Amino acid sequence: MQHAQQNTLTDAFLGVFHEDAIWTTAHGKRLTGLPEISAFTRKVLPPQADSPVTATYTVDLILFIRPDIAAVKIRQRPVSRAEGAYLDEIFHGQEDPAELMAAHPEAVPGTPTYVLAKDDGVWRIAAAQNTQVFDAETLTAG
C-alpha cells in the first residue's frame, strides 16, 4: 500500500483490496466494494503525485483472529516528499497541539486498522478504517 500510494500507482493500490471490501477513509467516507473503492481511488490518488506530502505505513500490531484472518494496526505518518522528514514531529512534546493541528492539517498522522483475509495464499484487505489522530496525548507522545 505504501509503495502504491507514494508512487500514485492506482491499480497496485486497488490490488490490495478484496472484491467486496469495506473501507472508511480518514475523513469518514464509507466505500463498499471494489467498484466504489476504485472510483474513489481513481479520483483522489493521481493528483497526489504533485503533492509535497505523502505517507509512510508501519505495522504496529497484528492480531491473528484465525490463520487466514488478521487485524492489523498501522502507524501512518505524513512525510515530506522532498526531504523525507516526518511532518508529525512538530507535535511531539507540545503541551497543547490544537493550534499546530489547525495550522498544519497535513502533518496530522493516521491510525488505520485493516482486517485482512487470506485467499489462495494472498492477503487482501477485507475491511479498513482509517482515522486521523486527534488525541493530544497520542499526538504529542510521538
PDB file of C-alpha atoms in Angstrom:
ATOM      1  CA  MET A   1       0.000   0.000   0.000  1.00  0.00           C
ATOM      2  CA  GLN A   2       2.766   2.432   0.918  1.00  0.00           C
ATOM      3  CA  HIS A   3       4.609   1.935  -2.380  1.00  0.00           C
ATOM      4  CA  ALA A   4       1.404   2.242  -4.396  1.00  0.00           C
ATOM      5  CA  GLN A   5       0.281   5.402  -2.608  1.00  0.00           C
ATOM      6  CA  GLN A   6       3.674   7.119  -2.634  1.00  0.00           C
ATOM      7  CA  ASN A   7       4.056   6.425  -6.350  1.00  0.00           C
ATOM      8  CA  THR A   8       0.369   7.007  -7.197  1.00  0.00           C
ATOM      9  CA  LEU A   9       0.020   3.517  -8.671  1.00  0.00           C
ATOM     10  CA  THR A  10      -3.747   3.234  -8.733  1.00  0.00           C
ATOM     11  CA  ASP A  11      -4.001  -0.360  -9.949  1.00  0.00           C
ATOM     12  CA  ALA A  12      -1.414  -1.567  -7.419  1.00  0.00           C
ATOM     13  CA  PHE A  13      -3.267   0.269  -4.645  1.00  0.00           C
ATOM     14  CA  LEU A  14      -6.559  -1.329  -5.653  1.00  0.00           C
ATOM     15  CA  GLY A  15      -4.874  -4.736  -5.844  1.00  0.00           C
ATOM     16  CA  VAL A  16      -4.654  -4.915  -2.044  1.00  0.00           C
ATOM     17  CA  PHE A  17      -8.460  -4.960  -1.610  1.00  0.00           C
ATOM     18  CA  HIS A  18     -10.933  -7.835  -1.696  1.00  0.00           C
ATOM     19  CA  GLU A  19     -13.651  -7.500  -4.326  1.00  0.00           C
ATOM     20  CA  ASP A  20     -16.279  -6.937  -1.610  1.00  0.00           C
ATOM     21  CA  ALA A  21     -14.118  -4.883   0.785  1.00  0.00           C
ATOM     22  CA  ILE A  22     -15.433  -2.170   3.074  1.00  0.00           C
ATOM     23  CA  TRP A  23     -13.227   0.893   3.551  1.00  0.00           C
ATOM     24  CA  THR A  24     -13.811   4.017   5.617  1.00  0.00           C
ATOM     25  CA  THR A  25     -11.422   6.867   4.830  1.00  0.00           C
ATOM     26  CA  ALA A  26      -9.752   9.074   7.456  1.00  0.00           C
ATOM     27  CA  HIS A  27     -12.445  11.685   6.814  1.00  0.00           C
ATOM     28  CA  GLY A  28     -15.299   9.234   7.366  1.00  0.00           C
ATOM     29  CA  LYS A  29     -16.272   8.417   3.781  1.00  0.00           C
ATOM     30  CA  ARG A  30     -17.574   4.839   3.604  1.00  0.00           C
ATOM     31  CA  LEU A  31     -16.756   2.889   0.469  1.00  0.00           C
ATOM     32  CA  THR A  32     -18.268  -0.540  -0.149  1.00  0.00           C
ATOM     33  CA  GLY A  33     -16.982  -2.985  -2.751  1.00  0.00           C
ATOM     34  CA  LEU A  34     -14.081  -2.708  -5.146  1.00  0.00           C
ATOM     35  CA  PRO A  35     -16.032  -0.763  -7.815  1.00  0.00           C
ATOM     36  CA  GLU A  36     -16.809   2.026  -5.303  1.00  0.00           C
ATOM     37  CA  ILE A  37     -13.295   1.945  -3.822  1.00  0.00           C
ATOM     38  CA  SER A  38     -11.881   2.045  -7.353  1.00  0.00           C
ATOM     39  CA  ALA A  39     -13.955   5.046  -8.434  1.00  0.00           C
ATOM     40  CA  PHE A  40     -12.884   6.986  -5.334  1.00  0.00           C
ATOM     41  CA  THR A  41      -9.222   5.977  -5.647  1.00  0.00           C
ATOM     42  CA  ARG A  42      -9.035   6.834  -9.360  1.00  0.00           C
ATOM     43  CA  LYS A  43     -10.357  10.294  -8.482  1.00  0.00           C
ATOM     44  CA  VAL A  44      -8.157  11.103  -5.475  1.00  0.00           C
ATOM     45  CA  LEU A  45      -4.883   9.189  -5.905  1.00  0.00           C
ATOM     46  CA  PRO A  46      -3.499  10.514  -9.233  1.00  0.00           C
ATOM     47  CA  PRO A  47      -3.499  14.180  -8.104  1.00  0.00           C
ATOM     48  CA  GLN A  48      -1.355  13.130  -5.123  1.00  0.00           C
ATOM     49  CA  ALA A  49       1.628  12.735  -7.476  1.00  0.00           C
ATOM     50  CA  ASP A  50       2.122  16.509  -7.278  1.00  0.00           C
ATOM     51  CA  SER A  51       1.584  16.747  -3.524  1.00  0.00           C
ATOM     52  CA  PRO A  52       4.597  17.720  -1.397  1.00  0.00           C
ATOM     53  CA  VAL A  53       3.312  15.312   1.282  1.00  0.00           C
ATOM     54  CA  THR A  54       2.953  11.537   1.209  1.00  0.00           C
ATOM     55  CA  ALA A  55       2.730   8.930   3.974  1.00  0.00           C
ATOM     56  CA  THR A  56       4.610   6.010   5.428  1.00  0.00           C
ATOM     57  CA  TYR A  57       2.873   2.916   6.800  1.00  0.00           C
ATOM     58  CA  THR A  58       4.370   0.852   9.603  1.00  0.00           C
ATOM     59  CA  VAL A  59       2.750  -2.248  11.024  1.00  0.00           C
ATOM     60  CA  ASP A  60       2.236  -1.577  14.726  1.00  0.00           C
ATOM     61  CA  LEU A  61       0.322  -4.696  15.797  1.00  0.00           C
ATOM     62  CA  ILE A  62      -1.064  -7.866  14.211  1.00  0.00           C
ATOM     63  CA  LEU A  63      -3.830  -9.919  15.782  1.00  0.00           C
ATOM     64  CA  PHE A  64      -4.467 -13.239  14.063  1.00  0.00           C
ATOM     65  CA  ILE A  65      -8.157 -13.893  14.537  1.00  0.00           C
ATOM     66  CA  ARG A  66      -7.774 -17.121  12.569  1.00  0.00           C
ATOM     67  CA  PRO A  67      -4.856 -18.364  10.459  1.00  0.00           C
ATOM     68  CA  ASP A  68      -6.474 -16.730   7.431  1.00  0.00           C
ATOM     69  CA  ILE A  69      -7.896 -13.566   9.088  1.00  0.00           C
ATOM     70  CA  ALA A  70      -5.790 -10.842  10.702  1.00  0.00           C
ATOM     71  CA  ALA A  71      -6.477  -7.429  12.208  1.00  0.00           C
ATOM     72  CA  VAL A  72      -3.544  -5.127  11.516  1.00  0.00           C
ATOM     73  CA  LYS A  73      -2.936  -1.824  13.291  1.00  0.00           C
ATOM     74  CA  ILE A  74      -0.923   0.646  11.217  1.00  0.00           C
ATOM     75  CA  ARG A  75       1.019   3.770  12.128  1.00  0.00           C
ATOM     76  CA  GLN A  76       0.549   6.156   9.209  1.00  0.00           C
ATOM     77  CA  ARG A  77       2.875   9.154   9.256  1.00  0.00           C
ATOM     78  CA  PRO A  78       2.847  12.124   6.891  1.00  0.00           C
ATOM     79  CA  VAL A  79       6.230  12.710   5.305  1.00  0.00           C
ATOM     80  CA  SER A  80       7.690  15.406   3.073  1.00  0.00           C
ATOM     81  CA  ARG A  81       8.431  14.069  -0.409  1.00  0.00           C
ATOM     82  CA  ALA A  82      11.387  16.421  -0.850  1.00  0.00           C
ATOM     83  CA  GLU A  83      13.238  15.958   2.441  1.00  0.00           C
ATOM     84  CA  GLY A  84      11.706  12.739   3.718  1.00  0.00           C
ATOM     85  CA  ALA A  85      11.044  14.447   7.054  1.00  0.00           C
ATOM     86  CA  TYR A  86       8.197  13.240   9.237  1.00  0.00           C
ATOM     87  CA  LEU A  87       5.761  16.144   9.468  1.00  0.00           C
ATOM     88  CA  ASP A  88       4.051  14.915  12.636  1.00  0.00           C
ATOM     89  CA  GLU A  89       7.200  15.558  14.660  1.00  0.00           C
ATOM     90  CA  ILE A  90       6.080  19.185  15.107  1.00  0.00           C
ATOM     91  CA  PHE A  91       3.532  17.886  17.639  1.00  0.00           C
ATOM     92  CA  HIS A  92       5.985  15.896  19.773  1.00  0.00           C
ATOM     93  CA  GLY A  93       6.431  17.321  23.245  1.00  0.00           C
ATOM     94  CA  GLN A  94       3.768  20.005  22.801  1.00  0.00           C
ATOM     95  CA  GLU A  95       1.514  20.602  25.779  1.00  0.00           C
ATOM     96  CA  ASP A  96      -1.485  21.569  23.638  1.00  0.00           C
ATOM     97  CA  PRO A  97      -1.114  20.787  19.924  1.00  0.00           C
ATOM     98  CA  ALA A  98      -4.525  22.221  18.910  1.00  0.00           C
ATOM     99  CA  GLU A  99      -3.158  25.378  17.257  1.00  0.00           C
ATOM    100  CA  LEU A 100      -0.487  23.434  15.402  1.00  0.00           C
ATOM    101  CA  MET A 101      -3.086  20.910  14.224  1.00  0.00           C
ATOM    102  CA  ALA A 102      -5.254  23.716  12.835  1.00  0.00           C
ATOM    103  CA  ALA A 103      -2.279  25.407  11.176  1.00  0.00           C
ATOM    104  CA  HIS A 104      -0.769  22.169   9.784  1.00  0.00           C
ATOM    105  CA  PRO A 105      -3.535  19.654   8.996  1.00  0.00           C
ATOM    106  CA  GLU A 106      -1.201  17.930   6.523  1.00  0.00           C
ATOM    107  CA  ALA A 107       1.021  16.939   9.470  1.00  0.00           C
ATOM    108  CA  VAL A 108      -1.677  15.035  11.389  1.00  0.00           C
ATOM    109  CA  PRO A 109      -0.904  11.299  11.313  1.00  0.00           C
ATOM    110  CA  GLY A 110      -3.346   8.440  10.802  1.00  0.00           C
ATOM    111  CA  THR A 111      -4.054   5.245  12.685  1.00  0.00           C
ATOM    112  CA  PRO A 112      -5.638   2.777  10.248  1.00  0.00           C
ATOM    113  CA  THR A 113      -6.887  -0.678  11.157  1.00  0.00           C
ATOM    114  CA  TYR A 114      -7.044  -3.254   8.381  1.00  0.00           C
ATOM    115  CA  VAL A 115      -8.787  -6.601   8.520  1.00  0.00           C
ATOM    116  CA  LEU A 116      -7.011  -8.878   6.094  1.00  0.00           C
ATOM    117  CA  ALA A 117      -8.227 -12.181   4.714  1.00  0.00           C
ATOM    118  CA  LYS A 118      -6.010 -14.739   3.043  1.00  0.00           C
ATOM    119  CA  ASP A 119      -7.460 -16.383  -0.055  1.00  0.00           C
ATOM    120  CA  ASP A 120      -5.443 -18.654  -2.334  1.00  0.00           C
ATOM    121  CA  GLY A 121      -2.277 -17.646  -0.478  1.00  0.00           C
ATOM    122  CA  VAL A 122      -2.792 -13.891  -0.965  1.00  0.00           C
ATOM    123  CA  TRP A 123      -3.595 -11.449   1.851  1.00  0.00           C
ATOM    124  CA  ARG A 124      -6.038  -8.690   0.892  1.00  0.00           C
ATOM    125  CA  ILE A 125      -7.883  -6.012   2.821  1.00  0.00           C
ATOM    126  CA  ALA A 126     -11.440  -7.104   3.562  1.00  0.00           C
ATOM    127  CA  ALA A 127     -12.253  -4.136   5.785  1.00  0.00           C
ATOM    128  CA  ALA A 128     -10.373  -0.973   6.696  1.00  0.00           C
ATOM    129  CA  GLN A 129     -10.960   2.011   8.938  1.00  0.00           C
ATOM    130  CA  ASN A 130      -8.586   4.938   8.726  1.00  0.00           C
ATOM    131  CA  THR A 131      -8.721   7.545  11.465  1.00  0.00           C
ATOM    132  CA  GLN A 132      -6.731  10.731  11.896  1.00  0.00           C
ATOM    133  CA  VAL A 133      -5.024  11.127  15.265  1.00  0.00           C
ATOM    134  CA  PHE A 134      -6.646  13.967  17.188  1.00  0.00           C
ATOM    135  CA  ASP A 135      -5.956  12.646  20.675  1.00  0.00           C
ATOM    136  CA  ALA A 136      -3.487  15.161  22.159  1.00  0.00           C
ATOM    137  CA  GLU A 137      -1.706  12.612  24.365  1.00  0.00           C
ATOM    138  CA  THR A 138      -1.094  10.231  21.453  1.00  0.00           C
ATOM    139  CA  LEU A 139      -0.158  13.020  19.063  1.00  0.00           C
ATOM    140  CA  THR A 140       2.374  14.705  21.331  1.00  0.00           C
ATOM    141  CA  ALA A 141       3.996  11.480  22.562  1.00  0.00           C
ATOM    142  CA  GLY A 142       5.210  10.516  19.104  1.00  0.00           C
TER     143      GLY A 142
END
